[in-house]
Amino acid sequence: MNVTETQTDQTQPVALLLIAATAIFGGAVIGASTNAVNGVVSPDYFRNVMRWHDIENIWRATIAQGIFEGLIYGIMFSVVFTLVVGLVSRARCSFLFAFQQMLMIVGAIYGCWATGGLIAMGLATLSAEFYRKTFIGVPDSFAPMLRYAWVGGSIWGAMFGGLMAVVIGSILFTVRWRRSHLQDVE
């Protein structure tokens, strides 16, 4: 077997530690960046849902909340993805190989975040009455309601889409790793 950038004959425990740390950090970045946008789009969402009626600067609080929740999701992502990488590659995967897959997962999470926001806006547009009765604290005016819907939908999109992205990304990592491994054996 040839030694390549993706695998060696030796284990790479440092690469696994870097993969774990990067996944955790990535969760915080995703949480901060998406909530930075959402905090601008609809501070009312956070005021009503989080009951932040006394908070003076909602936008900063949304970023802090995004970092906190992102770290929690990042830890879960880190455990799953690092275990998959370690087990599938027998701890021989380089950081770069895994990082490329992580970037695709991050891109998918941002895509799910945007898709969730758009779907919720579509639902609110289709039936504003249903949307107002189903969700907490939805504004009466149409434009604020759409902004509110974006935030709620994008959060759900990132959460549920993120879970799917990690599962699918782990499967794709496995496929890529095995293909790479087979090419090197031949």
mmCIF file of C-alpha atoms in Angstrom:
data_model
loop_
_atom_site.group_PDB
_atom_site.id
_atom_site.type_symbol
_atom_site.label_atom_id
_atom_site.label_comp_id
_atom_site.label_asym_id
_atom_site.label_seq_id
_atom_site.Cartn_x
_atom_site.Cartn_y
_atom_site.Cartn_z
ATOM 1 C CA MET A 1 0.000 0.000 0.000
ATOM 2 C CA ASN A 2 1.331 3.428 -0.948
ATOM 3 C CA VAL A 3 1.515 6.184 1.627
ATOM 4 C CA THR A 4 -0.773 8.962 0.434
ATOM 5 C CA GLU A 5 -2.164 12.204 1.752
ATOM 6 C CA THR A 6 -5.349 10.423 2.804
ATOM 7 C CA GLN A 7 -3.955 7.419 4.598
ATOM 8 C CA THR A 8 -0.776 5.952 5.998
ATOM 9 C CA ASP A 9 0.246 2.669 7.535
ATOM 10 C CA GLN A 10 0.307 4.411 10.910
ATOM 11 C CA THR A 11 -2.498 5.687 13.065
ATOM 12 C CA GLN A 12 -2.988 9.432 13.277
ATOM 13 C CA PRO A 13 -4.382 10.184 16.738
ATOM 14 C CA VAL A 14 -3.482 13.887 16.414
ATOM 15 C CA ALA A 15 -5.594 14.088 13.256
ATOM 16 C CA LEU A 16 -8.541 12.588 15.153
ATOM 17 C CA LEU A 17 -8.134 15.168 17.917
ATOM 18 C CA LEU A 18 -8.023 17.970 15.333
ATOM 19 C CA ILE A 19 -11.119 16.579 13.626
ATOM 20 C CA ALA A 20 -12.981 16.516 16.952
ATOM 21 C CA ALA A 21 -11.906 20.055 17.890
ATOM 22 C CA THR A 22 -12.722 21.415 14.423
ATOM 23 C CA ALA A 23 -16.218 19.901 14.517
ATOM 24 C CA ILE A 24 -16.903 21.522 17.888
ATOM 25 C CA PHE A 25 -15.557 24.874 16.706
ATOM 26 C CA GLY A 26 -17.576 24.531 13.490
ATOM 27 C CA GLY A 27 -20.771 24.105 15.494
ATOM 28 C CA ALA A 28 -20.060 27.349 17.352
ATOM 29 C CA VAL A 29 -19.355 29.198 14.086
ATOM 30 C CA ILE A 30 -22.551 27.919 12.479
ATOM 31 C CA GLY A 31 -24.596 28.849 15.556
ATOM 32 C CA ALA A 32 -23.068 32.327 15.816
ATOM 33 C CA SER A 33 -23.363 33.138 12.120
ATOM 34 C CA THR A 34 -26.914 31.890 11.629
ATOM 35 C CA ASN A 35 -28.136 33.602 14.786
ATOM 36 C CA ALA A 36 -26.323 36.808 13.796
ATOM 37 C CA VAL A 37 -28.485 36.867 10.668
ATOM 38 C CA ASN A 38 -31.630 35.723 12.471
ATOM 39 C CA GLY A 39 -31.162 38.324 15.218
ATOM 40 C CA VAL A 40 -31.228 41.062 12.581
ATOM 41 C CA VAL A 41 -34.129 39.534 10.642
ATOM 42 C CA SER A 42 -36.509 39.190 13.613
ATOM 43 C CA PRO A 43 -35.499 40.281 17.106
ATOM 44 C CA ASP A 44 -39.201 39.785 17.964
ATOM 45 C CA TYR A 45 -38.782 36.052 17.485
ATOM 46 C CA PHE A 46 -36.127 35.873 20.198
ATOM 47 C CA ARG A 47 -37.971 38.337 22.419
ATOM 48 C CA ASN A 48 -41.120 36.198 22.297
ATOM 49 C CA VAL A 49 -39.773 32.652 22.093
ATOM 50 C CA MET A 50 -36.826 33.084 24.461
ATOM 51 C CA ARG A 51 -38.752 35.562 26.629
ATOM 52 C CA TRP A 52 -35.951 38.083 26.356
ATOM 53 C CA HIS A 53 -38.160 41.042 27.204
ATOM 54 C CA ASP A 54 -35.565 42.657 29.516
ATOM 55 C CA ILE A 55 -32.546 42.215 27.241
ATOM 56 C CA GLU A 56 -31.358 45.491 25.812
ATOM 57 C CA ASN A 57 -29.250 44.193 22.920
ATOM 58 C CA ILE A 58 -31.139 41.229 21.463
ATOM 59 C CA TRP A 59 -28.724 40.855 18.551
ATOM 60 C CA ARG A 60 -25.699 40.229 20.789
ATOM 61 C CA ALA A 61 -27.729 37.855 22.932
ATOM 62 C CA THR A 62 -28.762 35.883 19.827
ATOM 63 C CA ILE A 63 -25.123 35.449 18.837
ATOM 64 C CA ALA A 64 -24.197 34.293 22.339
ATOM 65 C CA GLN A 65 -27.132 31.866 22.299
ATOM 66 C CA GLY A 66 -26.044 30.631 18.863
ATOM 67 C CA ILE A 67 -22.510 29.985 20.101
ATOM 68 C CA PHE A 68 -23.828 28.123 23.151
ATOM 69 C CA GLU A 69 -26.232 25.932 21.195
ATOM 70 C CA GLY A 70 -23.710 25.525 18.373
ATOM 71 C CA LEU A 71 -21.159 24.191 20.844
ATOM 72 C CA ILE A 72 -23.675 21.630 22.102
ATOM 73 C CA TYR A 73 -24.529 20.478 18.562
ATOM 74 C CA GLY A 74 -20.841 20.659 17.632
ATOM 75 C CA ILE A 75 -19.955 18.298 20.471
ATOM 76 C CA MET A 76 -22.590 15.816 19.310
ATOM 77 C CA PHE A 77 -21.417 16.148 15.685
ATOM 78 C CA SER A 78 -17.822 15.783 16.834
ATOM 79 C CA VAL A 79 -18.503 12.548 18.692
ATOM 80 C CA VAL A 80 -20.389 10.973 15.785
ATOM 81 C CA PHE A 81 -18.124 12.139 12.966
ATOM 82 C CA THR A 82 -14.842 11.510 14.806
ATOM 83 C CA LEU A 83 -15.981 8.001 15.729
ATOM 84 C CA VAL A 84 -16.945 7.293 12.120
ATOM 85 C CA VAL A 85 -13.621 8.629 10.825
ATOM 86 C CA GLY A 86 -11.642 6.732 13.448
ATOM 87 C CA LEU A 87 -13.460 3.435 13.008
ATOM 88 C CA VAL A 88 -13.778 3.467 9.221
ATOM 89 C CA SER A 89 -10.166 4.514 8.597
ATOM 90 C CA ARG A 90 -8.792 2.600 11.578
ATOM 91 C CA ALA A 91 -7.478 5.989 12.767
ATOM 92 C CA ARG A 92 -5.371 6.405 9.619
ATOM 93 C CA CYS A 93 -7.273 9.279 8.023
ATOM 94 C CA SER A 94 -5.479 12.575 7.588
ATOM 95 C CA PHE A 95 -7.028 15.742 8.945
ATOM 96 C CA LEU A 96 -7.264 17.209 5.425
ATOM 97 C CA PHE A 97 -9.259 14.266 4.068
ATOM 98 C CA ALA A 98 -11.788 14.478 6.920
ATOM 99 C CA PHE A 99 -11.852 18.288 6.840
ATOM 100 C CA GLN A 100 -12.965 18.259 3.201
ATOM 101 C CA GLN A 101 -15.930 16.103 4.187
ATOM 102 C CA MET A 102 -16.683 18.379 7.157
ATOM 103 C CA LEU A 103 -16.827 21.389 4.806
ATOM 104 C CA MET A 104 -19.460 19.613 2.728
ATOM 105 C CA ILE A 105 -21.453 18.873 5.889
ATOM 106 C CA VAL A 106 -21.210 22.520 6.980
ATOM 107 C CA GLY A 107 -22.389 23.643 3.532
ATOM 108 C CA ALA A 108 -25.340 21.265 3.775
ATOM 109 C CA ILE A 109 -26.253 22.631 7.222
ATOM 110 C CA TYR A 110 -26.285 26.197 5.891
ATOM 111 C CA GLY A 111 -28.399 24.997 2.964
ATOM 112 C CA CYS A 112 -30.876 23.339 5.339
ATOM 113 C CA TRP A 113 -30.937 26.511 7.458
ATOM 114 C CA ALA A 114 -31.939 28.585 4.407
ATOM 115 C CA THR A 115 -34.379 25.961 3.126
ATOM 116 C CA GLY A 116 -36.096 25.731 6.507
ATOM 117 C CA GLY A 117 -36.504 29.501 6.612
ATOM 118 C CA LEU A 118 -37.966 29.600 3.115
ATOM 119 C CA ILE A 119 -40.361 26.727 3.822
ATOM 120 C CA ALA A 120 -41.637 28.443 6.977
ATOM 121 C CA MET A 121 -42.114 31.695 5.069
ATOM 122 C CA GLY A 122 -44.052 29.770 2.443
ATOM 123 C CA LEU A 123 -46.231 28.177 5.113
ATOM 124 C CA ALA A 124 -46.892 31.574 6.726
ATOM 125 C CA THR A 125 -47.766 33.045 3.329
ATOM 126 C CA LEU A 126 -50.021 30.133 2.417
ATOM 127 C CA SER A 127 -52.005 30.349 5.649
ATOM 128 C CA ALA A 128 -51.168 33.227 7.955
ATOM 129 C CA GLU A 129 -54.070 32.295 10.248
ATOM 130 C CA PHE A 130 -52.784 28.735 10.666
ATOM 131 C CA TYR A 131 -49.247 29.973 11.235
ATOM 132 C CA ARG A 132 -50.304 32.493 13.906
ATOM 133 C CA LYS A 133 -52.391 29.904 15.757
ATOM 134 C CA THR A 134 -49.709 27.201 15.608
ATOM 135 C CA PHE A 135 -46.634 29.113 16.743
ATOM 136 C CA ILE A 136 -45.938 31.289 19.799
ATOM 137 C CA GLY A 137 -46.005 35.087 19.636
ATOM 138 C CA VAL A 138 -46.303 35.505 15.868
ATOM 139 C CA PRO A 139 -46.785 39.185 14.916
ATOM 140 C CA ASP A 140 -50.096 40.236 13.340
ATOM 141 C CA SER A 141 -48.581 42.274 10.478
ATOM 142 C CA PHE A 142 -47.614 40.338 7.346
ATOM 143 C CA ALA A 143 -43.956 41.437 6.885
ATOM 144 C CA PRO A 144 -42.974 40.943 10.554
ATOM 145 C CA MET A 145 -44.762 37.576 10.461
ATOM 146 C CA LEU A 146 -42.642 36.480 7.467
ATOM 147 C CA ARG A 147 -39.436 37.558 9.214
ATOM 148 C CA TYR A 148 -40.550 35.674 12.326
ATOM 149 C CA ALA A 149 -41.326 32.614 10.181
ATOM 150 C CA TRP A 150 -37.882 32.794 8.567
ATOM 151 C CA VAL A 151 -36.152 32.672 11.941
ATOM 152 C CA GLY A 152 -38.204 29.813 13.351
ATOM 153 C CA GLY A 153 -38.010 27.796 10.148
ATOM 154 C CA SER A 154 -34.304 28.376 9.650
ATOM 155 C CA ILE A 155 -33.550 27.218 13.198
ATOM 156 C CA TRP A 156 -35.553 24.037 12.672
ATOM 157 C CA GLY A 157 -33.942 23.592 9.259
ATOM 158 C CA ALA A 158 -30.452 23.830 10.741
ATOM 159 C CA MET A 159 -31.271 21.467 13.610
ATOM 160 C CA PHE A 160 -33.017 18.710 11.662
ATOM 161 C CA GLY A 161 -31.034 19.287 8.480
ATOM 162 C CA GLY A 162 -27.835 19.271 10.506
ATOM 163 C CA LEU A 163 -28.683 15.857 11.895
ATOM 164 C CA MET A 164 -29.342 14.542 8.388
ATOM 165 C CA ALA A 165 -26.175 16.210 7.066
ATOM 166 C CA VAL A 166 -24.037 14.524 9.716
ATOM 167 C CA VAL A 167 -25.537 11.101 8.995
ATOM 168 C CA ILE A 168 -25.289 11.474 5.213
ATOM 169 C CA GLY A 169 -21.852 13.105 5.504
ATOM 170 C CA SER A 170 -20.619 10.195 7.610
ATOM 171 C CA ILE A 171 -21.907 7.740 5.015
ATOM 172 C CA LEU A 172 -20.253 9.717 2.219
ATOM 173 C CA PHE A 173 -17.012 9.828 4.193
ATOM 174 C CA THR A 174 -17.137 6.045 4.470
ATOM 175 C CA VAL A 175 -17.711 5.665 0.722
ATOM 176 C CA ARG A 176 -14.916 8.126 -0.158
ATOM 177 C CA TRP A 177 -12.517 6.496 2.269
ATOM 178 C CA ARG A 178 -13.181 2.999 0.977
ATOM 179 C CA ARG A 179 -12.841 4.105 -2.648
ATOM 180 C CA SER A 180 -9.569 5.830 -1.839
ATOM 181 C CA HIS A 181 -8.360 2.794 0.058
ATOM 182 C CA LEU A 182 -9.231 0.403 -2.781
ATOM 183 C CA GLN A 183 -7.402 2.576 -5.321
ATOM 184 C CA ASP A 184 -4.263 2.545 -3.183
ATOM 185 C CA VAL A 185 -4.365 -1.245 -2.713
ATOM 186 C CA GLU A 186 -4.565 -1.858 -6.479
#
